Coordinates of C-alpha atoms and ligand atoms in Angstrom, one line a residue:
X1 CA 76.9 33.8 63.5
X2 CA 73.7 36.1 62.6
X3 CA 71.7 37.2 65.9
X4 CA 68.1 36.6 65.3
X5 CA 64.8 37.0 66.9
X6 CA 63.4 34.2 68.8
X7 CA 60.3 34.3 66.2
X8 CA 62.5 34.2 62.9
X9 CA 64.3 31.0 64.6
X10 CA 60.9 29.6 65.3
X11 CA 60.6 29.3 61.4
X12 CA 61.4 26.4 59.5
X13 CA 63.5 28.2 56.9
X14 CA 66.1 28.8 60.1
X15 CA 66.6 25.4 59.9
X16 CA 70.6 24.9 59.6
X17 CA 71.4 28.5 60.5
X18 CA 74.1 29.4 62.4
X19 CA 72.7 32.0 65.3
X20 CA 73.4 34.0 68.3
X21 CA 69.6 35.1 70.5
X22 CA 69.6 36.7 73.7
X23 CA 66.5 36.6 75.9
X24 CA 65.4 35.7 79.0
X25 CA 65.1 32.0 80.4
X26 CA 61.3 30.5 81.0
X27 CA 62.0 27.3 82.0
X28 CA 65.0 25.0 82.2
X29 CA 63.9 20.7 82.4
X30 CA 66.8 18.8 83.1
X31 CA 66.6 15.3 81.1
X32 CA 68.0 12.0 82.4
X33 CA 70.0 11.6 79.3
X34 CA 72.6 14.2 80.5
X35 CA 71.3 17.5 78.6
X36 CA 68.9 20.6 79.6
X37 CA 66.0 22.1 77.9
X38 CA 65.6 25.4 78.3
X39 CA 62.8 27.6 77.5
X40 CA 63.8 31.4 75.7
X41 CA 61.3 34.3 75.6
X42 CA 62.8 38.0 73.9
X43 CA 59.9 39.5 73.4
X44 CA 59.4 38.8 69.8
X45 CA 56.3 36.5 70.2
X46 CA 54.5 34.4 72.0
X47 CA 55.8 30.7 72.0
X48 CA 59.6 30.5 73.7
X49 CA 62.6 28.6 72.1
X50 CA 63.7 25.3 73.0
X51 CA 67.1 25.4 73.5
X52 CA 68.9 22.3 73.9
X53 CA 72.2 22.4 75.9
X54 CA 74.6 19.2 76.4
X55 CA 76.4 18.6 79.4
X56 CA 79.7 19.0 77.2
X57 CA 79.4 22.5 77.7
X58 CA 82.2 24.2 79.5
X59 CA 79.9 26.0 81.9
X60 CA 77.8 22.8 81.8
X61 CA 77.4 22.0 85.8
X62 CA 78.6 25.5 86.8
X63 CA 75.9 27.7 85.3
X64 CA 73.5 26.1 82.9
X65 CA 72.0 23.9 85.4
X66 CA 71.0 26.8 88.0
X67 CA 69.5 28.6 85.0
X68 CA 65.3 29.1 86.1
X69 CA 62.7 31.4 85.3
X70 CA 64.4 35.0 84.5
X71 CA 67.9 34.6 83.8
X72 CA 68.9 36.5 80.9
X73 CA 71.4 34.7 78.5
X74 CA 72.9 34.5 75.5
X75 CA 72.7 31.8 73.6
X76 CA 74.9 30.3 70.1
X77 CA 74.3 27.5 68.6
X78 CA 72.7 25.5 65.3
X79 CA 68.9 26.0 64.4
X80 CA 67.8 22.2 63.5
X81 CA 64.6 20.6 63.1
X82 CA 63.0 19.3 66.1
X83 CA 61.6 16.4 67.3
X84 CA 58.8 17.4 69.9
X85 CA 55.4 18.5 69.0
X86 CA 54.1 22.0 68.7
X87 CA 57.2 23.7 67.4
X88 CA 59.3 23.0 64.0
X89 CA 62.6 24.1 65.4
X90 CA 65.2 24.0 68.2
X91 CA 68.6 25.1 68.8
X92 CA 71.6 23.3 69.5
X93 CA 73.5 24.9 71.9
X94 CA 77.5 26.1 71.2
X95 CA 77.6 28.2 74.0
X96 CA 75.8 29.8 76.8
X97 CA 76.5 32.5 78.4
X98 CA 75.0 33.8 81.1
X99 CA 74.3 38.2 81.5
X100 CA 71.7 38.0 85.2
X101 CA 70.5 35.4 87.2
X102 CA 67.1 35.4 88.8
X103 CA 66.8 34.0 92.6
X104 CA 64.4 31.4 92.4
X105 CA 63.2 32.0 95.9
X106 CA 62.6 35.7 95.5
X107 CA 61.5 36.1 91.6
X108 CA 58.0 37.3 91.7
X109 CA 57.3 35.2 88.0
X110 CA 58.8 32.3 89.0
X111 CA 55.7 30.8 89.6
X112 CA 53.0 30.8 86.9
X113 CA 49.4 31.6 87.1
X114 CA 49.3 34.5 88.9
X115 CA 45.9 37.5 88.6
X116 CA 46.3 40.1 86.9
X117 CA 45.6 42.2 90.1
X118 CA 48.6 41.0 91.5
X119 CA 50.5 41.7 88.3
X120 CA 50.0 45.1 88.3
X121 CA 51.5 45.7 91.5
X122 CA 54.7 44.4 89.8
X123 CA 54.5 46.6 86.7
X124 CA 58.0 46.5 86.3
X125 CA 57.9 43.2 85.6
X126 CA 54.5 42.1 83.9
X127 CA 56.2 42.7 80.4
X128 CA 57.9 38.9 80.6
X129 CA 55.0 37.6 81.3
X130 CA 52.6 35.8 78.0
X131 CA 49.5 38.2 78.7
X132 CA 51.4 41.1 78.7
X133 CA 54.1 40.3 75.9
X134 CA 51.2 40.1 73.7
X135 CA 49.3 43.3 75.1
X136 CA 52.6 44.7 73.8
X137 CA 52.7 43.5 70.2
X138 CA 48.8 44.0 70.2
X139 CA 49.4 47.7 71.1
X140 CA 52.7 48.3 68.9
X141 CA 50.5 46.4 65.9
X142 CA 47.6 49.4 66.8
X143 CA 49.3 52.3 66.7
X144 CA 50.9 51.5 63.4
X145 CA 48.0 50.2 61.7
X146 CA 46.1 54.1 62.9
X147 CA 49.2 55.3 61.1
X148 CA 48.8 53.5 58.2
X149 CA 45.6 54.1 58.0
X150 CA 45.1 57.7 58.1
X151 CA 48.7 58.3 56.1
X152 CA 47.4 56.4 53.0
X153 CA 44.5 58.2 53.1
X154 CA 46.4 61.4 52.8
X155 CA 45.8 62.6 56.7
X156 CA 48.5 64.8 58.1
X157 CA 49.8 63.8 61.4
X158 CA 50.2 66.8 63.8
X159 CA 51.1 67.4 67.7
X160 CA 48.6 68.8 69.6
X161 CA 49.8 70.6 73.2
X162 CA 49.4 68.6 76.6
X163 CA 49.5 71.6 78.1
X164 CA 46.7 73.7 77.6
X165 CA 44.8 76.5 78.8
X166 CA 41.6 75.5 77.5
X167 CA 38.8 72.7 78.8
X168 CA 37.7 71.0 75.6
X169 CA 34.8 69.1 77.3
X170 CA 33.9 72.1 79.7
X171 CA 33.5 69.5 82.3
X172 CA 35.6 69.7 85.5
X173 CA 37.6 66.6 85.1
X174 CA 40.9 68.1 84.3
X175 CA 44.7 68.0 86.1
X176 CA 46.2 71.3 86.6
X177 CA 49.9 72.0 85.7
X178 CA 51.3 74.4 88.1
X179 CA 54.6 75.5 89.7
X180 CA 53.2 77.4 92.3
X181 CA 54.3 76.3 95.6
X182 CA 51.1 74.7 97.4
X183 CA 51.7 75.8 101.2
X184 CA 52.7 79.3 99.6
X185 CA 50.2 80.6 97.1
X186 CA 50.2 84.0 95.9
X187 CA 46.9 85.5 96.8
X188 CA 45.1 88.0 95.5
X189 CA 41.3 89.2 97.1
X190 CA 41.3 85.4 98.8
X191 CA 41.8 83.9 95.2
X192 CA 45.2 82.3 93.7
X193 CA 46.3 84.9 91.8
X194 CA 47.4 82.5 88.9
X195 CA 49.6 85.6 86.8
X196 CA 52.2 84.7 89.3
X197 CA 52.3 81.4 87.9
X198 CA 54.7 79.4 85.5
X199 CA 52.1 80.2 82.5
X200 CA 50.7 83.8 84.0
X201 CA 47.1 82.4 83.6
X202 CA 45.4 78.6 84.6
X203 CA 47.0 75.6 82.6
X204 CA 45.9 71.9 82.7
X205 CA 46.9 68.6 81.0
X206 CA 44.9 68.2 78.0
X207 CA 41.7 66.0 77.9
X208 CA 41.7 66.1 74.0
X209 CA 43.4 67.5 71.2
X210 CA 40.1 68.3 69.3
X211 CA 40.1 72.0 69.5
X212 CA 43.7 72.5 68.4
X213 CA 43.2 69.8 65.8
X214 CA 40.5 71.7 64.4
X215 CA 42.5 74.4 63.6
X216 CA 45.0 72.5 61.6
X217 CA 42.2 70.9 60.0
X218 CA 40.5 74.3 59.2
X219 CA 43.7 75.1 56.7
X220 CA 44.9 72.1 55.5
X221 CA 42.2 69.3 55.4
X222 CA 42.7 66.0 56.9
X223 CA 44.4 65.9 59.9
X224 CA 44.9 63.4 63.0
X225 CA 46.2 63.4 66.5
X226 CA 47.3 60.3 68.7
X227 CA 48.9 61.1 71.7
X228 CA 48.5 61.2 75.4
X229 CA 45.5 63.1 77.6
X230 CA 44.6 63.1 80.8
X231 CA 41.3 63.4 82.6
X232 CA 40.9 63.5 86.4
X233 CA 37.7 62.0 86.7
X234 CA 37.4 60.0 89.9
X235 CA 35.6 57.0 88.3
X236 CA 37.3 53.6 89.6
X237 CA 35.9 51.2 86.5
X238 CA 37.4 48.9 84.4
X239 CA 37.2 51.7 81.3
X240 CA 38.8 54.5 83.0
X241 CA 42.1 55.9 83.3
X242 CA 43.9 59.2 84.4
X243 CA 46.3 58.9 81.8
X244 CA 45.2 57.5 78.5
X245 CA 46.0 57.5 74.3
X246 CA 43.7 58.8 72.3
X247 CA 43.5 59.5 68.6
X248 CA 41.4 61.9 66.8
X249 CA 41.2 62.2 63.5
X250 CA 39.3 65.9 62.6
X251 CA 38.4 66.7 58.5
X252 CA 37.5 69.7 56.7
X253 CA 34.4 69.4 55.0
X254 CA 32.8 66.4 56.3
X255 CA 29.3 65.6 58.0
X256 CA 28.6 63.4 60.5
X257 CA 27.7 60.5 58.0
X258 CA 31.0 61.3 56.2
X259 CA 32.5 60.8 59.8
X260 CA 30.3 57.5 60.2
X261 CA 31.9 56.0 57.3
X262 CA 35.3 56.7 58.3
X263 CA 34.9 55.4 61.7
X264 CA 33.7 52.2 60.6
X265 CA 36.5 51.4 58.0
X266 CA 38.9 52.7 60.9
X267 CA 37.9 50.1 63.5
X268 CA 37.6 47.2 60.8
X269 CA 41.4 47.9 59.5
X270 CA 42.2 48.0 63.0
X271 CA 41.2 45.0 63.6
X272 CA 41.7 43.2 60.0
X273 CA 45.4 44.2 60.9
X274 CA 45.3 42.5 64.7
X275 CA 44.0 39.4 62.9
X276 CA 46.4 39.0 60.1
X277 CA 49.7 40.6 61.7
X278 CA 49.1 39.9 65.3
X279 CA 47.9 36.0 64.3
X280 CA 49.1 34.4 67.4
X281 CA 48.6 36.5 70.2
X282 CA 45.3 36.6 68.7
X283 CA 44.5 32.8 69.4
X284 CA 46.4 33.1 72.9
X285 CA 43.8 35.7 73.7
X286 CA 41.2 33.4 72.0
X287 CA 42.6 30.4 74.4
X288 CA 43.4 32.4 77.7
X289 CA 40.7 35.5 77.8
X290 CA 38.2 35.0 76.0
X291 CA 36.9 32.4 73.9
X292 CA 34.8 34.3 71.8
X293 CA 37.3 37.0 71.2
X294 CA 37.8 35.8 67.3
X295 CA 34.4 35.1 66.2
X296 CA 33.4 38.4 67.5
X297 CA 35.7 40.4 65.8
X298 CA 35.0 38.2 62.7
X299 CA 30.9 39.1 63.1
X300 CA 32.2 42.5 63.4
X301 CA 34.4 42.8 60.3
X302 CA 31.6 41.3 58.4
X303 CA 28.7 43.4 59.9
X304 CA 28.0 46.9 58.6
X305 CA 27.7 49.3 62.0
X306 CA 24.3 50.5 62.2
X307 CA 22.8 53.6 62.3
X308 CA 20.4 55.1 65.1
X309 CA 19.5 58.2 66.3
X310 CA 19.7 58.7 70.2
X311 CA 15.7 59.0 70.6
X312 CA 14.7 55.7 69.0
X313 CA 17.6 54.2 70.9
X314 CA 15.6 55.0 74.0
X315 CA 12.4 54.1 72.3
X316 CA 13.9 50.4 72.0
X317 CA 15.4 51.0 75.6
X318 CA 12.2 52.0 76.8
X319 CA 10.5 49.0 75.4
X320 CA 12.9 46.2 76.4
X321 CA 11.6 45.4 79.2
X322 CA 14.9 44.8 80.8
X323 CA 15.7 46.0 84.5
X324 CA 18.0 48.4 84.2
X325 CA 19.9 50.3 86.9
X326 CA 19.6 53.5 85.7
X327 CA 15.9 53.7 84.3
X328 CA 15.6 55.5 80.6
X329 CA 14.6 58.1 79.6
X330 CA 14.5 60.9 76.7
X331 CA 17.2 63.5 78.1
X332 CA 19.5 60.9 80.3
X333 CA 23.0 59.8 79.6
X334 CA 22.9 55.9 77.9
X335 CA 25.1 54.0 80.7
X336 CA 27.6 51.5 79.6
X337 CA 24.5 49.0 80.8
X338 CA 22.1 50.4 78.0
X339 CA 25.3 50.8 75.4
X340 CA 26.0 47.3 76.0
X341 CA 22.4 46.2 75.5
X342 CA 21.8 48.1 72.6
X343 CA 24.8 46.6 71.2
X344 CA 25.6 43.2 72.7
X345 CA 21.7 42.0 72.5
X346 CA 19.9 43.9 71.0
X347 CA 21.9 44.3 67.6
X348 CA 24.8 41.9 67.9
X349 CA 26.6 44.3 66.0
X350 CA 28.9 47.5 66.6
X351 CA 26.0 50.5 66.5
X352 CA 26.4 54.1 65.8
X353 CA 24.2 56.4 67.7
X354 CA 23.9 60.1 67.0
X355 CA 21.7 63.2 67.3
X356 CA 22.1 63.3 70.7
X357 CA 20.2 66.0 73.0
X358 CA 21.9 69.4 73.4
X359 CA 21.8 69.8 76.9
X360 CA 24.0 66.2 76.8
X361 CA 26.8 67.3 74.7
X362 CA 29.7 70.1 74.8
X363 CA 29.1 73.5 72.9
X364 CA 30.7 72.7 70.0
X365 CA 28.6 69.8 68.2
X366 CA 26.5 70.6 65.8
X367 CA 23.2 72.0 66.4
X368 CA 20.3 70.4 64.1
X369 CA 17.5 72.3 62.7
X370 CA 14.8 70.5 65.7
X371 CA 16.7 72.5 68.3
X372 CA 17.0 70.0 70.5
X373 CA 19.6 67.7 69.1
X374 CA 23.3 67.9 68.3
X375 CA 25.1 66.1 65.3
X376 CA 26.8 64.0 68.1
X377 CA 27.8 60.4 67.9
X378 CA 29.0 57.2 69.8
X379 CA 30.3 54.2 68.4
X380 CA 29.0 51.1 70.6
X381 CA 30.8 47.6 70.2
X382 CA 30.1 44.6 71.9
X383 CA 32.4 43.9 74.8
X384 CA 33.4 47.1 75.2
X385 CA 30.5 49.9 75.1
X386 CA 31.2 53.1 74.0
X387 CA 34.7 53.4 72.3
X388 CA 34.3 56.5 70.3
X389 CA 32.9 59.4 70.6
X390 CA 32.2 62.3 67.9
X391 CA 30.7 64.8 65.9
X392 CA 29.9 67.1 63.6
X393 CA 31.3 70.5 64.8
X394 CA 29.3 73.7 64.7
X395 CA 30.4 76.0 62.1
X396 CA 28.1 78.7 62.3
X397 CA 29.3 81.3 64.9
X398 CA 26.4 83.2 66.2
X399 CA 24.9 79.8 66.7
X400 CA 28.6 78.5 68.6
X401 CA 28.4 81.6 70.8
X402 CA 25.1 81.1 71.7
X403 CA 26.3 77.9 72.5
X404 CA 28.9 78.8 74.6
X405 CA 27.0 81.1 76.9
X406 CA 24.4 78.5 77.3
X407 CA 27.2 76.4 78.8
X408 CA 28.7 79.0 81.1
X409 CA 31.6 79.8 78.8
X410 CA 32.8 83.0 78.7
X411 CA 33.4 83.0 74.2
X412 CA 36.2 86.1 74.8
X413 CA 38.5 82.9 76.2
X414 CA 38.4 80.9 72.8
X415 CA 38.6 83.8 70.5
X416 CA 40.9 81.9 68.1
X417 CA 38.6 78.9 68.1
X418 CA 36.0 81.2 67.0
X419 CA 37.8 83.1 64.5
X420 CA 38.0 79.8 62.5
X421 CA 34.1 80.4 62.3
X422 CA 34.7 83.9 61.1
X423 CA 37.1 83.2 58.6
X424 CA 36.5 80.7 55.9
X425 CA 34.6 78.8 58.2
X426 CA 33.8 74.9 57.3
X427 CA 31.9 72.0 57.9
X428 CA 34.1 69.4 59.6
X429 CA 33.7 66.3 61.6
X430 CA 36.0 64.4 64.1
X431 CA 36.2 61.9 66.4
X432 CA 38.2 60.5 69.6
X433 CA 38.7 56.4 69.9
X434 CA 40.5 55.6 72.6
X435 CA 43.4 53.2 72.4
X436 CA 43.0 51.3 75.3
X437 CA 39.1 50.8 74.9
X438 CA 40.5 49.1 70.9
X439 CA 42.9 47.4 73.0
X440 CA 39.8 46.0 75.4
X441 CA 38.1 45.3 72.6
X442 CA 40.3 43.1 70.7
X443 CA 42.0 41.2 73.6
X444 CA 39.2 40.6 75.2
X445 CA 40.6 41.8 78.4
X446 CA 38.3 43.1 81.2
X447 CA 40.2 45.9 82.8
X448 CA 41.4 48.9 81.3
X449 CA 44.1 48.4 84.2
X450 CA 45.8 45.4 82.3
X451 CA 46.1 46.8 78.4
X452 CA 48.4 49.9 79.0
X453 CA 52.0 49.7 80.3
X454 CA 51.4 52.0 83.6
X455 CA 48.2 52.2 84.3
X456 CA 46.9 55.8 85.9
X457 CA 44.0 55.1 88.4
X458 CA 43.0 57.4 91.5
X459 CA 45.6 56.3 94.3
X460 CA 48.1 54.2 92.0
X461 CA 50.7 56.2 90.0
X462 CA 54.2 54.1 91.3
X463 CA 55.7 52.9 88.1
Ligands
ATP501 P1 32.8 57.7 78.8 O1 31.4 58.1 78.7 O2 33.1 56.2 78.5 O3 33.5 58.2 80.0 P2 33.5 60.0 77.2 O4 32.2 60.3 76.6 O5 34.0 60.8 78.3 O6 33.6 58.4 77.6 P3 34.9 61.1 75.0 O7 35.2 62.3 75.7 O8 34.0 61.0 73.9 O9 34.6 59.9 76.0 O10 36.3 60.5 74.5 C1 36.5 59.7 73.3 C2 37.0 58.3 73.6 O11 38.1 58.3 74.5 C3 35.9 57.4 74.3 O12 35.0 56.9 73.4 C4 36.8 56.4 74.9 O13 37.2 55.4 73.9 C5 38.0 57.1 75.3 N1 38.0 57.5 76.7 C6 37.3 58.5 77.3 N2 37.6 58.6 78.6 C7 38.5 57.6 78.9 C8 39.2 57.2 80.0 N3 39.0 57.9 81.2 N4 40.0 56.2 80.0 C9 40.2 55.6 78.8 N5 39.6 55.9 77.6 C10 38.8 56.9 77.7
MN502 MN1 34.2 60.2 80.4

């Protein structure tokens, strides 16, 4: 008796196995002729089991027949061919044995068809569910195919803090991490006096590993991060969250087109990988979510991203003629309206804007010889927006300090990030692509809310 996955004993070469599978019922249809179908879900795919269970079974009347919609079981039996459409195998039943029963009345899934709003209030159980059993695979397919990716490519992996002391984006979107007591703070001229605290200084939850990556990357190469980080920005959209994976790849001696090129044959293994390994939750999403999930990501895999610098982007945004909420101009931030245009209708293709003003990006991008531009970029796809965003990082350090003090940084705080400039300094490029925008993008999911297991949103942190 060999315990198998529900996926190998969908297969036609289980055919006349002997098995034992364990999962959780979907269904059970009770037929005239005296037997039960019952419908099996573990987890390992999409399409459930058919189990077919005679009433000669011992627990036949007893248990079988009150099986429903998220009773976990057990099931032995013979793998045989099967008669019904859609699926090349079923299993004979030899024994069923029952772990947890589900009351019918009370189980939130026992109906079908529910939103996804109403799903995510029961986090703790949206994993049995189809959309979110393939979210999972989609996710677990991901994050080894970034793995894969960088490892053959000779990238070292390597753990950047979540705690840190430093604000990577100099912006004010960032958790603190503190053991201070809140109705007791330690005061010192009206101020907190944070050397009383856990770390004797400020700390926060990271909002990128850049900085720390880059000083792995100045010293051995080609590194990359993919882990968790946290931004507090109080923006309720469907693209946002508090708690969020990103991965950012950071190499020694590249420019910004060297970090073009790598981007682009990131995304398209990423999602040569969801096509081929991830084959049918891929058509589920194409049937459920969106039905032009697969021909986009075909058109996408078969375009080459293009290239455009931030001020002809406005030029074409200028000249579009479209209403836009936020008008355009040279100087503004491109919203996720004007991303999407550029992208969605303009192009029809993934696009790859760059030199971006200086006033727009954080101190350590790249300053180009006009002065006004940085060696910035943003990779645009259609559905999604922006999904990456990078650079070229400035490797000249009168330049980066001037930087910093432009941006009302005070340069004595990041000393070590400067002495990378002053010792065997290099030209190196990274970028951040965040997980659950890829996930958006190749689902074809609309919230950010529905393609990570917890979501983190202002207010909403239960499970
Ligand atoms: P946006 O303008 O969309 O807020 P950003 O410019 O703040 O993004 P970066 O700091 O460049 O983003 O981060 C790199 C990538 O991380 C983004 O391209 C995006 O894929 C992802 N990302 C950024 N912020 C979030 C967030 N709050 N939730 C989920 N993913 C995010
Ligand atoms: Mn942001």
């Amino acid at each position: 008796m060999e315990l198998i996955t529900v996926a190998s004993a969908r297969q036609a070469e289980a055919i006349g196995k002997q098995v034992r599978l364990q999962g959780w019922v979907r269904t059970r249809r009770d037929s005239k002729g005296g037997f039960s179908f019952i419908e099996l879900n573990d987890g390992s795919c999409q399409g459930n089991l058919q189990i077919v269970a005679e009433a000669a079974l011992p627990n036949y009347e007893t248990e079988v027949k009150k099986l429903g919609a998220g009773c976990s079981v057990t099931v032995e039996g013979e793998v045989r061919q099967s008669p019904a459409k859609g699926q090349a195998t079923e299993v004979a039943a030899k024994s069923v044995t029952v772990h947890g029963w589900a009351d019918a009345e009370s189980y939130p899934l026992q109906k079908k068809g529910h939103s996804y709003e109403f799903l995510r209030t029961i986090a703790h159980l949206r994993p049995r569910t189809n959309t979110f059993g393939a979210i999972a695979r989609l996710r677990n397919q991901v994050s080894r195919s970034i793995h894969d990716f960088f490892q053959e490519q000779g990238f070292l992996y390597v753990h950047t803090p979540i705690i840190t002391a430093s604000d990577c984006e100099g912006a004010g979107h960032l958790f603190k991490v503190s053991t201070l007591n809140p109705a007791q703070l330690p005061l010192q001229n009206g101020q907190v006096d944070f050397t009383k605290d856990f770390f004797h200084r400020p700390t926060f939850l990271t909002v990128s590993g850049q900085l720390e990556a880059e000083i792995f990357a100045c010293g051995l190469g080609k590194v990359y991060t993919f882990g968790p980080t946290f931004r507090a920005e109080n923006s309720n959209t469907s693209r946002h969250l508090a708690e969020f994976w990103m991965i950012e790849p950071e190499m020694a001696y590249f420019d910004l087109q060297d970090n073009m090129t790598l981007a682009e044959s990131f995304l398209k293994r990423i999602i040569r990988d969801a096509l081929d390994k991830c084959g049918e939750d891929m058509k589920f999403f194409q049937e459920r979510v969106d039905k032009e999930i697969l021909t986009r990501l075909q058109g996408v895999l078969n375009s080459q991203f293009l290239r455009l610098p931030y001020t002809e982007a406005v030029e074409i945004l200028e000249k579009s003629g479209e209403k836009f909420e936020f008008p355009v101009r040279w100087g503004i931030d491109l919203q996720s309206e004007h991303e999407r245009y550029l992208t969605e209708k303009k192009f029809g293709c993934p696009v790859i804007l760059f030199d971006y003003p200086r006033t727009l990006k954080p101190f350590y991008m790249r300053v180009n010889d006009d002065g006004k531009t940085v060696r910035a970029m943003d990779v645009l796809v259609p559905g999604v927006g922006e999904i990456i965003g990078g650079s070229q990082r400035e490797e000249r350090l009168d330049i980066l300090e001037q930087r910093m003090k432009e941006q009302g940084l005070d340069p004595a705080g990041y000393w070590w990030y400067l002495d990378l400039r002053r010792y065997g300094t290099v030209p190196h490029s990274g970028f951040g692509l965040g997980l659950e925008r890829t996930l958006l993008f190749l689902s074809g999911m609309g919230n950010i809310r529905d393609v990570v297991p917890f979501p983190r949103v202002p207010g909403s942190a239960e499970f």
